[in-house]
PDB file of C-alpha atoms in Angstrom:
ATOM      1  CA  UNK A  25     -30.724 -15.617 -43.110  1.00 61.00           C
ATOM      2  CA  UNK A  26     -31.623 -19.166 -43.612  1.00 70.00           C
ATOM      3  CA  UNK A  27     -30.651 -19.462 -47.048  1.00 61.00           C
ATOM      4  CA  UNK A  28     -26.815 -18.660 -45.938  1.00 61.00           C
ATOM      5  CA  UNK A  29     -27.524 -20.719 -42.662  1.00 69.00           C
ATOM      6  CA  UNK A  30     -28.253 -23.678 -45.197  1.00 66.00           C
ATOM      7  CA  UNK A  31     -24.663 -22.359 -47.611  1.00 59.00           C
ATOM      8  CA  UNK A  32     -22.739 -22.376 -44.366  1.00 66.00           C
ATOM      9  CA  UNK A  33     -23.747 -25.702 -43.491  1.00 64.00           C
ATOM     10  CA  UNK A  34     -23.156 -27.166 -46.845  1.00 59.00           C
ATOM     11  CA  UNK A  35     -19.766 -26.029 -47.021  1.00 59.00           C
ATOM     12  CA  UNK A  36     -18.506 -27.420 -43.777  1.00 62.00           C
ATOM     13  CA  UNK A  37     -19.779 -30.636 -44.456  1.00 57.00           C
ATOM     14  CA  UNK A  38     -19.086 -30.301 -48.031  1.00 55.00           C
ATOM     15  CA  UNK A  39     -15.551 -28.478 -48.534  1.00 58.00           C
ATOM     16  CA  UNK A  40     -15.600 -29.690 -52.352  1.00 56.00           C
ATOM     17  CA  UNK A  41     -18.416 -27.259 -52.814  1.00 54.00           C
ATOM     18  CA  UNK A  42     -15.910 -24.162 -51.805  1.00 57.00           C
ATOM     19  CA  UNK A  43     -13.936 -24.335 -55.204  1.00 61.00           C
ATOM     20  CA  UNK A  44     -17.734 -23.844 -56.893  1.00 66.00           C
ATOM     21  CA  UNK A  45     -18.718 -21.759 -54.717  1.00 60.00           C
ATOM     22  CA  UNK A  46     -15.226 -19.550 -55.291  1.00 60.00           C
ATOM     23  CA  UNK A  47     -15.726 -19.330 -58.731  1.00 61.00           C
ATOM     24  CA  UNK A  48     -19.222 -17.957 -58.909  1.00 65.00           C
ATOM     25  CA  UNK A  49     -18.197 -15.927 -56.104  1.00 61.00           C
ATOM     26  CA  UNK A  50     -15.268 -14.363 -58.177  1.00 61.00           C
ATOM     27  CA  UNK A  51     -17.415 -13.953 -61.380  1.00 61.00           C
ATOM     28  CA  UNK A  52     -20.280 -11.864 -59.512  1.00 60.00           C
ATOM     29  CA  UNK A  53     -17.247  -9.795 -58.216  1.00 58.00           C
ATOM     30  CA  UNK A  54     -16.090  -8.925 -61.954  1.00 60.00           C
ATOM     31  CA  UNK A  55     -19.877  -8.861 -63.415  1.00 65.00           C
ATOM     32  CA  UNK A  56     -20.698  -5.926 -60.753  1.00 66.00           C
ATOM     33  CA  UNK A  57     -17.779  -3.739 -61.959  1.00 65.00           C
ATOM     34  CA  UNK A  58     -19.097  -4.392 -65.452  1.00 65.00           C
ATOM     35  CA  UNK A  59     -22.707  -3.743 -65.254  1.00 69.00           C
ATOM     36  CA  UNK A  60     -22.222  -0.521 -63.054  1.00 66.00           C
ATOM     37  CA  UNK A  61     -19.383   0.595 -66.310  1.00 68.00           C
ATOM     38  CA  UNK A  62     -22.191  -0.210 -68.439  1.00 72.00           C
ATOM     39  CA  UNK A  63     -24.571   1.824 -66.321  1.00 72.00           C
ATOM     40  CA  UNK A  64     -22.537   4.806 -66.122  1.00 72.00           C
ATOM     41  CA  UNK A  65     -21.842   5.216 -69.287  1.00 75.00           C
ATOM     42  CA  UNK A  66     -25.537   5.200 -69.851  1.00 75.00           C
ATOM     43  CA  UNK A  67     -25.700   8.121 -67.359  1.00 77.00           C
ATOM     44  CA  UNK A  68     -23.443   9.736 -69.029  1.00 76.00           C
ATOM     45  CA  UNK A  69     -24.948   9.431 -72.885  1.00 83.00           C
ATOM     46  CA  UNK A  70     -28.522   9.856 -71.289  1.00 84.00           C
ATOM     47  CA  UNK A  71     -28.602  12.162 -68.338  1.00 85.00           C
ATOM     48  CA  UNK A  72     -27.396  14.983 -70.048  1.00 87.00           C
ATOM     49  CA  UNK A  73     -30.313  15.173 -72.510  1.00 88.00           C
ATOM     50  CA  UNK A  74     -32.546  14.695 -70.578  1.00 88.00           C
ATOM     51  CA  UNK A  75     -31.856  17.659 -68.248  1.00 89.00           C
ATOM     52  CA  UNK A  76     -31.266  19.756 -71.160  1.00 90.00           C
ATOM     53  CA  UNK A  77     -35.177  18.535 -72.400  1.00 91.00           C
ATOM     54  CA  UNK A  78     -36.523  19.826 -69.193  1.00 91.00           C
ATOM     55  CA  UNK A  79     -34.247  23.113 -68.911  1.00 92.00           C
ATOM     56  CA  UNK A  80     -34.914  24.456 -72.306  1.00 95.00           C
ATOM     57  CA  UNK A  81     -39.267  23.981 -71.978  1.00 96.00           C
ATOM     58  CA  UNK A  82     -40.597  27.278 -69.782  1.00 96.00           C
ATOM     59  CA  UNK A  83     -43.789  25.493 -69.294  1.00 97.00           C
ATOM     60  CA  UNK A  84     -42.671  22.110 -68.196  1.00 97.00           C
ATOM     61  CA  UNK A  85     -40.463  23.703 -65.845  1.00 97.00           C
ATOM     62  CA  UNK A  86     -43.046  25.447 -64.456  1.00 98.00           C
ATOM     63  CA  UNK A  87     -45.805  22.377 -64.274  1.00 98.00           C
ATOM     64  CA  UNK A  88     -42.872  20.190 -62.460  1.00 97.00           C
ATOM     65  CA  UNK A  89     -42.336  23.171 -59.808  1.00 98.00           C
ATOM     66  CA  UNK A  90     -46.195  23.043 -59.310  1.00 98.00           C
ATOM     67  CA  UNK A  91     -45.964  19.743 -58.937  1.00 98.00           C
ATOM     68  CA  UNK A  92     -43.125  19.662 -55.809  1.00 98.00           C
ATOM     69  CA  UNK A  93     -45.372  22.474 -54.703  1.00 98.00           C
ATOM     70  CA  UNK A  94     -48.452  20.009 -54.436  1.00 98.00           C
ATOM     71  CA  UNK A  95     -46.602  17.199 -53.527  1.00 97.00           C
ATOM     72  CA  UNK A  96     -45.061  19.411 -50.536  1.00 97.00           C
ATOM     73  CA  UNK A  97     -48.243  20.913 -49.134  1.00 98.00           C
ATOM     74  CA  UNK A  98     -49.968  17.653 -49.262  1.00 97.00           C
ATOM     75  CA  UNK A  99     -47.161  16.082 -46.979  1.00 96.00           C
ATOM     76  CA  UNK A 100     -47.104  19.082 -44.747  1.00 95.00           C
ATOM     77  CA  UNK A 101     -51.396  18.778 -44.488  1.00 94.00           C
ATOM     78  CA  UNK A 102     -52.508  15.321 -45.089  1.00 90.00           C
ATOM     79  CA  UNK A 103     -49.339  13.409 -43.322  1.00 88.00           C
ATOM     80  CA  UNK A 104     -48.513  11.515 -47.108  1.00 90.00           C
ATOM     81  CA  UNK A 105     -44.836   9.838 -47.316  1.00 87.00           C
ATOM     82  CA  UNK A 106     -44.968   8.310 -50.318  1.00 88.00           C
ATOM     83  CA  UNK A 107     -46.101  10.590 -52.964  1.00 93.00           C
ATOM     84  CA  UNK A 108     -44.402  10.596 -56.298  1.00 92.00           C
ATOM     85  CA  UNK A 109     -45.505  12.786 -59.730  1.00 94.00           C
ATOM     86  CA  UNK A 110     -44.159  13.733 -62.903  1.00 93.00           C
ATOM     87  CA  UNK A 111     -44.634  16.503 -65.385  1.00 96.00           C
ATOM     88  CA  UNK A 112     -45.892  17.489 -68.800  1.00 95.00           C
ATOM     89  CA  UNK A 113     -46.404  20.656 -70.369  1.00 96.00           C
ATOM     90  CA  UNK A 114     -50.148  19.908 -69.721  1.00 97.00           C
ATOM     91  CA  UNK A 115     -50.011  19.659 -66.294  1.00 97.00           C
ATOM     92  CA  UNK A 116     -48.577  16.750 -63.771  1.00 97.00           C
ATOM     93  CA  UNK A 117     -50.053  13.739 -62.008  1.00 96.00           C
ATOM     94  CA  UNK A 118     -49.943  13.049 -58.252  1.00 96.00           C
ATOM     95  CA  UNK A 119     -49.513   9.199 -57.942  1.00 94.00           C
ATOM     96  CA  UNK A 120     -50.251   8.282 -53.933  1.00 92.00           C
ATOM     97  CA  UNK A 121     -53.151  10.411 -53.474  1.00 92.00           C
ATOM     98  CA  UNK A 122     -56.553   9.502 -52.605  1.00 87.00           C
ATOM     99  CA  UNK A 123     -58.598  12.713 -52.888  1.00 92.00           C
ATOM    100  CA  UNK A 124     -59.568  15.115 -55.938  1.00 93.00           C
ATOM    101  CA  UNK A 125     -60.298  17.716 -53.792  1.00 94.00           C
ATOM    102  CA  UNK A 126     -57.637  17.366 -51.561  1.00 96.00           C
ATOM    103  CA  UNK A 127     -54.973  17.269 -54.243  1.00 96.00           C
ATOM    104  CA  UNK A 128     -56.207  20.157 -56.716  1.00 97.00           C
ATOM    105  CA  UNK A 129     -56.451  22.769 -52.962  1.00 97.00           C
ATOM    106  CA  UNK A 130     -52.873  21.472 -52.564  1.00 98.00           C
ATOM    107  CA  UNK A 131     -52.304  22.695 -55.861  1.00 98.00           C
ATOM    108  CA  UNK A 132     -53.679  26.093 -55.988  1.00 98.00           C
ATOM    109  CA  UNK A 133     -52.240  27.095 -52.453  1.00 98.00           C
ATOM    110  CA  UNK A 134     -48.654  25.821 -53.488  1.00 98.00           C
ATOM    111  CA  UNK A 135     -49.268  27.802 -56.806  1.00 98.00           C
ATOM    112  CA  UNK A 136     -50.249  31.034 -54.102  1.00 98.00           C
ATOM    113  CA  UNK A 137     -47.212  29.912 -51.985  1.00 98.00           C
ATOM    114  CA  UNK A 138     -44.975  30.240 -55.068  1.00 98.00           C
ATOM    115  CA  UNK A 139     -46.561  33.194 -55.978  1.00 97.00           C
ATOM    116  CA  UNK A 140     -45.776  34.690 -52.336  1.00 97.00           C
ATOM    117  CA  UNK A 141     -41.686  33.760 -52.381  1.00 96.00           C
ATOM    118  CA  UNK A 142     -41.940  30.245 -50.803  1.00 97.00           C
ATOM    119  CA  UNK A 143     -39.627  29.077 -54.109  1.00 96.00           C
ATOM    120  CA  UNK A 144     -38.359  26.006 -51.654  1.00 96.00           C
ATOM    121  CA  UNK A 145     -41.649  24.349 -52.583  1.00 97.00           C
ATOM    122  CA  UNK A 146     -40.831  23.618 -55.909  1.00 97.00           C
ATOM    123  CA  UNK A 147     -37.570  21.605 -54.164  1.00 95.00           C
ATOM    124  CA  UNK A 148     -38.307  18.338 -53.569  1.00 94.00           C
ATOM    125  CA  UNK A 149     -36.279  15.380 -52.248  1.00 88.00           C
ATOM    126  CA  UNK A 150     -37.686  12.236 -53.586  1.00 88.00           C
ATOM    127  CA  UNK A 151     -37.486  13.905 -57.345  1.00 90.00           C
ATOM    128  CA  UNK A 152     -36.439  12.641 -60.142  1.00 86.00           C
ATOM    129  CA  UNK A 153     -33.666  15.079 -60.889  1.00 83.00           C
ATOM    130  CA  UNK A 154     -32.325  13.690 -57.220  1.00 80.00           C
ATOM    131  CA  UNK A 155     -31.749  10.571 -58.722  1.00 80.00           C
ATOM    132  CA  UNK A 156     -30.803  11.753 -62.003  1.00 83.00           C
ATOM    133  CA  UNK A 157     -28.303  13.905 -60.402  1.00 83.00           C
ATOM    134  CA  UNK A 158     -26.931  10.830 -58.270  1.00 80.00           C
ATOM    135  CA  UNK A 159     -26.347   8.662 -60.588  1.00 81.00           C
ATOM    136  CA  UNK A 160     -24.348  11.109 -63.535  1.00 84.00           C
ATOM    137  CA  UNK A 161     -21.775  11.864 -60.348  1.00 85.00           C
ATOM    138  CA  UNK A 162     -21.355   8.378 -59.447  1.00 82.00           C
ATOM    139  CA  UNK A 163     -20.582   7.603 -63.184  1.00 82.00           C
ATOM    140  CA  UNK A 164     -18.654  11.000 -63.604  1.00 85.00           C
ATOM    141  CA  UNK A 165     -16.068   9.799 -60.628  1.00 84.00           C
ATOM    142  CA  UNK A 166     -16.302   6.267 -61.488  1.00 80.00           C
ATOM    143  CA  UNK A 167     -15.166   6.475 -65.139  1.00 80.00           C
ATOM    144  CA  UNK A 168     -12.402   9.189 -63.561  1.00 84.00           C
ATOM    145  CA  UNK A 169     -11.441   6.408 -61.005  1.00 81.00           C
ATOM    146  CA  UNK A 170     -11.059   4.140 -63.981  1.00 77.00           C
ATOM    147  CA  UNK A 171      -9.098   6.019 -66.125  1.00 80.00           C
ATOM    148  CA  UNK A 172      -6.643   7.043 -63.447  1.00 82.00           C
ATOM    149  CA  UNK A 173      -6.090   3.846 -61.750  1.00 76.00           C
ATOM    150  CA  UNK A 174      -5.890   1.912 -65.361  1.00 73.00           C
ATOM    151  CA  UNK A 175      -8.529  -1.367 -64.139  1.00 69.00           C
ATOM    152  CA  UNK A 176     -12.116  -1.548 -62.686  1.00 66.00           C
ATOM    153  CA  UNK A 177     -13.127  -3.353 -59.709  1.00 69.00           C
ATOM    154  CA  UNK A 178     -15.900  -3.687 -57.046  1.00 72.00           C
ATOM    155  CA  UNK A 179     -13.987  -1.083 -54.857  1.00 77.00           C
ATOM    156  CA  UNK A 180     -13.966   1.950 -57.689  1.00 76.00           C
ATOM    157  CA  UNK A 181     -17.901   1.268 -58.014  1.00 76.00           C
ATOM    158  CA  UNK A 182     -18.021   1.323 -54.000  1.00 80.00           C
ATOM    159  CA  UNK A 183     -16.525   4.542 -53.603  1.00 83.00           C
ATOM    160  CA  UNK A 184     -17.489   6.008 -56.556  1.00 82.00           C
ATOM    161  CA  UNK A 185     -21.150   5.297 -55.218  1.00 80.00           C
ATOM    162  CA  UNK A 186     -20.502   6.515 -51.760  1.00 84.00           C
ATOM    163  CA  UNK A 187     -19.196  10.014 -52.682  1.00 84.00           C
ATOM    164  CA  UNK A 188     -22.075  10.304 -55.368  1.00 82.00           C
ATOM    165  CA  UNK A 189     -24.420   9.137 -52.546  1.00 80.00           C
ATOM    166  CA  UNK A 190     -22.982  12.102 -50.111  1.00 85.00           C
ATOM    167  CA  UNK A 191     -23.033  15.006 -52.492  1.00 85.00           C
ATOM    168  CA  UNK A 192     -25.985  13.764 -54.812  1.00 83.00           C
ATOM    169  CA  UNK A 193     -28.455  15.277 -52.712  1.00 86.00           C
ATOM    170  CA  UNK A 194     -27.138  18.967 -52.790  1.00 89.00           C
ATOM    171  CA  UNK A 195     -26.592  18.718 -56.226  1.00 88.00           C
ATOM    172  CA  UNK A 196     -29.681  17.216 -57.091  1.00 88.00           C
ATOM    173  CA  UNK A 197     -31.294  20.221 -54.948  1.00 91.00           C
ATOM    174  CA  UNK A 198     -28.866  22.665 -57.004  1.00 92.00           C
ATOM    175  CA  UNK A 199     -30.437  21.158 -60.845  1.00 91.00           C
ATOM    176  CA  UNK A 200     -34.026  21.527 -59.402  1.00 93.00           C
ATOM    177  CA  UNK A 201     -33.616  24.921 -58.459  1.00 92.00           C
ATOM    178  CA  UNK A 202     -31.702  26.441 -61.018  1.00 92.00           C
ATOM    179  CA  UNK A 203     -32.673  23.930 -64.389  1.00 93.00           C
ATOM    180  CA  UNK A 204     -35.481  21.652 -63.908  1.00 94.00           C
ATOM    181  CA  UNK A 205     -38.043  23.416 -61.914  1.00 97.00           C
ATOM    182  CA  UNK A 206     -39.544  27.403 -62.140  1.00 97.00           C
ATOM    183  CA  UNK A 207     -41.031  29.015 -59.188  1.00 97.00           C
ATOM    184  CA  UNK A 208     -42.447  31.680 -61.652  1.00 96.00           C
ATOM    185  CA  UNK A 209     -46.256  30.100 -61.874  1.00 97.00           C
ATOM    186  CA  UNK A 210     -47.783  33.748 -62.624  1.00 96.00           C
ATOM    187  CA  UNK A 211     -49.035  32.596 -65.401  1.00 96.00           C
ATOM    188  CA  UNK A 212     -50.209  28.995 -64.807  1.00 97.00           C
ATOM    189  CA  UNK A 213     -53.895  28.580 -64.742  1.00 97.00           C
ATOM    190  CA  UNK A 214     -54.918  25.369 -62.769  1.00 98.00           C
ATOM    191  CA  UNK A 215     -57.909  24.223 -64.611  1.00 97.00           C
ATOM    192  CA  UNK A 216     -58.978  21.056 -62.341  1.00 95.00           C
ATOM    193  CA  UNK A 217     -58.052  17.835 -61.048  1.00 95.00           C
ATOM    194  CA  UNK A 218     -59.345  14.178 -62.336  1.00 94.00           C
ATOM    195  CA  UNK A 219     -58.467  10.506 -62.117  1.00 91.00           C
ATOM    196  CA  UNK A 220     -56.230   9.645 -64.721  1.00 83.00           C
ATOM    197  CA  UNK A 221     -57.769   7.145 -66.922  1.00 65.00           C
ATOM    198  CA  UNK A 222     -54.694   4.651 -66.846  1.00 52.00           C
ATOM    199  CA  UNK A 223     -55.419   3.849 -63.386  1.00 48.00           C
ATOM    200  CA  UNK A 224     -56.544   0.158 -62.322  1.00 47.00           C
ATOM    201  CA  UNK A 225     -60.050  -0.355 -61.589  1.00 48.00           C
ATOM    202  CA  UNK A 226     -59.386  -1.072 -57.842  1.00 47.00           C
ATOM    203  CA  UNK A 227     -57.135   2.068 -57.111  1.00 48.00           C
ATOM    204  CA  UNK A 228     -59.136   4.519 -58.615  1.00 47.00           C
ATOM    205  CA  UNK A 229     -57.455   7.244 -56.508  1.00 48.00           C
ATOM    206  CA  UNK A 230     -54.058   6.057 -56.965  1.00 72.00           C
ATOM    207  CA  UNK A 231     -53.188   8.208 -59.764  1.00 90.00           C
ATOM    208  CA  UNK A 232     -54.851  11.712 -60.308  1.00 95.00           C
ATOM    209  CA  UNK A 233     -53.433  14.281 -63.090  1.00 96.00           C
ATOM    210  CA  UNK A 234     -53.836  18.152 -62.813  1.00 97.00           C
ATOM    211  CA  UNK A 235     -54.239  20.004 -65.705  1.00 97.00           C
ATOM    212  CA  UNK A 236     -53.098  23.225 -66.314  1.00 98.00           C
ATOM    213  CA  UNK A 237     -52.732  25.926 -69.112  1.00 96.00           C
ATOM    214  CA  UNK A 238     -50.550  29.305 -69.781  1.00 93.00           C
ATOM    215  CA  UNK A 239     -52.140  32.333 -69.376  1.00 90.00           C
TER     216      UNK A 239
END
């Protein structure tokens, strides 16, 4: 607020600054365009793979829909917001948590919960995929808008973002379900819960990796 206080002042005192001022002003508008092109097409080399890495490993899918199972009864018992976690075909970590205990109970009664039909646990709305999901339509429609209209500017990336933004969610929900997570945890044996070792020596329950094995 102050800093564009101070701008506004500047400029009405000091109109010579406006043609400056203009200029930068027009170059962020074309370098915003640019970098979100150069974004997207990232998306569009990277994303991909990387949901075809996940769909095509039984195990990891399983560990990651453990994990939103965790996550998910932790939030529902212990009141956490913030959690976050990722997968490997070892297990997952939990990165928010505070308590062993707490976070390898949250684990085996998510793993009973899947086990019972609750497969909405392994849905989760902070996940990765979300994201993932997100940002491949907003470069899907944006490279579409740029093809059809023949240019690139701040509005394409704008509206391009906004409808990715609306339907993002519900597809990200869709890829979880049906690619990147399994509710089928039969077979998953939770062998404990532990710090992880790469955590700093003043959080030392910021971080805390369940292990698992196939059965």
């Amino acid at each position: 607020m102050i800093f564009w206080l101070i701008l506004i002042m500047l400029l009405f005192f000091f109109p010579v600054l406006l043609l400056p001022a203009a200029f930068f002003f027009f170059i962020f508008l074309f370098l915003i365009p640019l970098k979100f092109t150069f974004n997207s097409m990232h998306s569009l080399i990277h994303a991909p793979g990387e949901l075809y890495r996940i769909a095509k490993n039984p195990i990891l899918k399983k560990n990651h829909g453990l994990e939103h199972a965790t996550i998910n009864v932790l939030e529902e018992h212990y009141g956490y917001r913030q959690l976050a976690g990722y997968s490997d075909e070892e297990g997952f970590y939990i990165i928010g948590a505070q308590d062993l205990t707490e976070v390898e109970l949250a684990a085996r009664e998510g793993q009973e919960r899947l086990k019972s039909g609750e497969k909405e646990l392994t849905i989760h709305e902070r996940c990765g995929t979300t994201l993932t999901a997100a940002n491949l339509l907003s470069a899907i429609i944006f490279i579409f808008i740029l093809f059809w209209s023949g240019y690139f500017s701040i509005w394409s990336m704008l509206l391009a973002m906004l409808i990715a933004n609306l339907i993002g969610p519900t597809v990200g929900d869709i890829l979880q379900n049906k690619v990147t997570t399994s509710a089928d945890v039969d077979n998953i044996y939770i062998i404990g819960a532990d710090y992880s070792k790469s955590n700093q020596p003043f959080q030392p329950g910021s971080k805390i990796y369940v292990r698992t094995r196939e059965v």
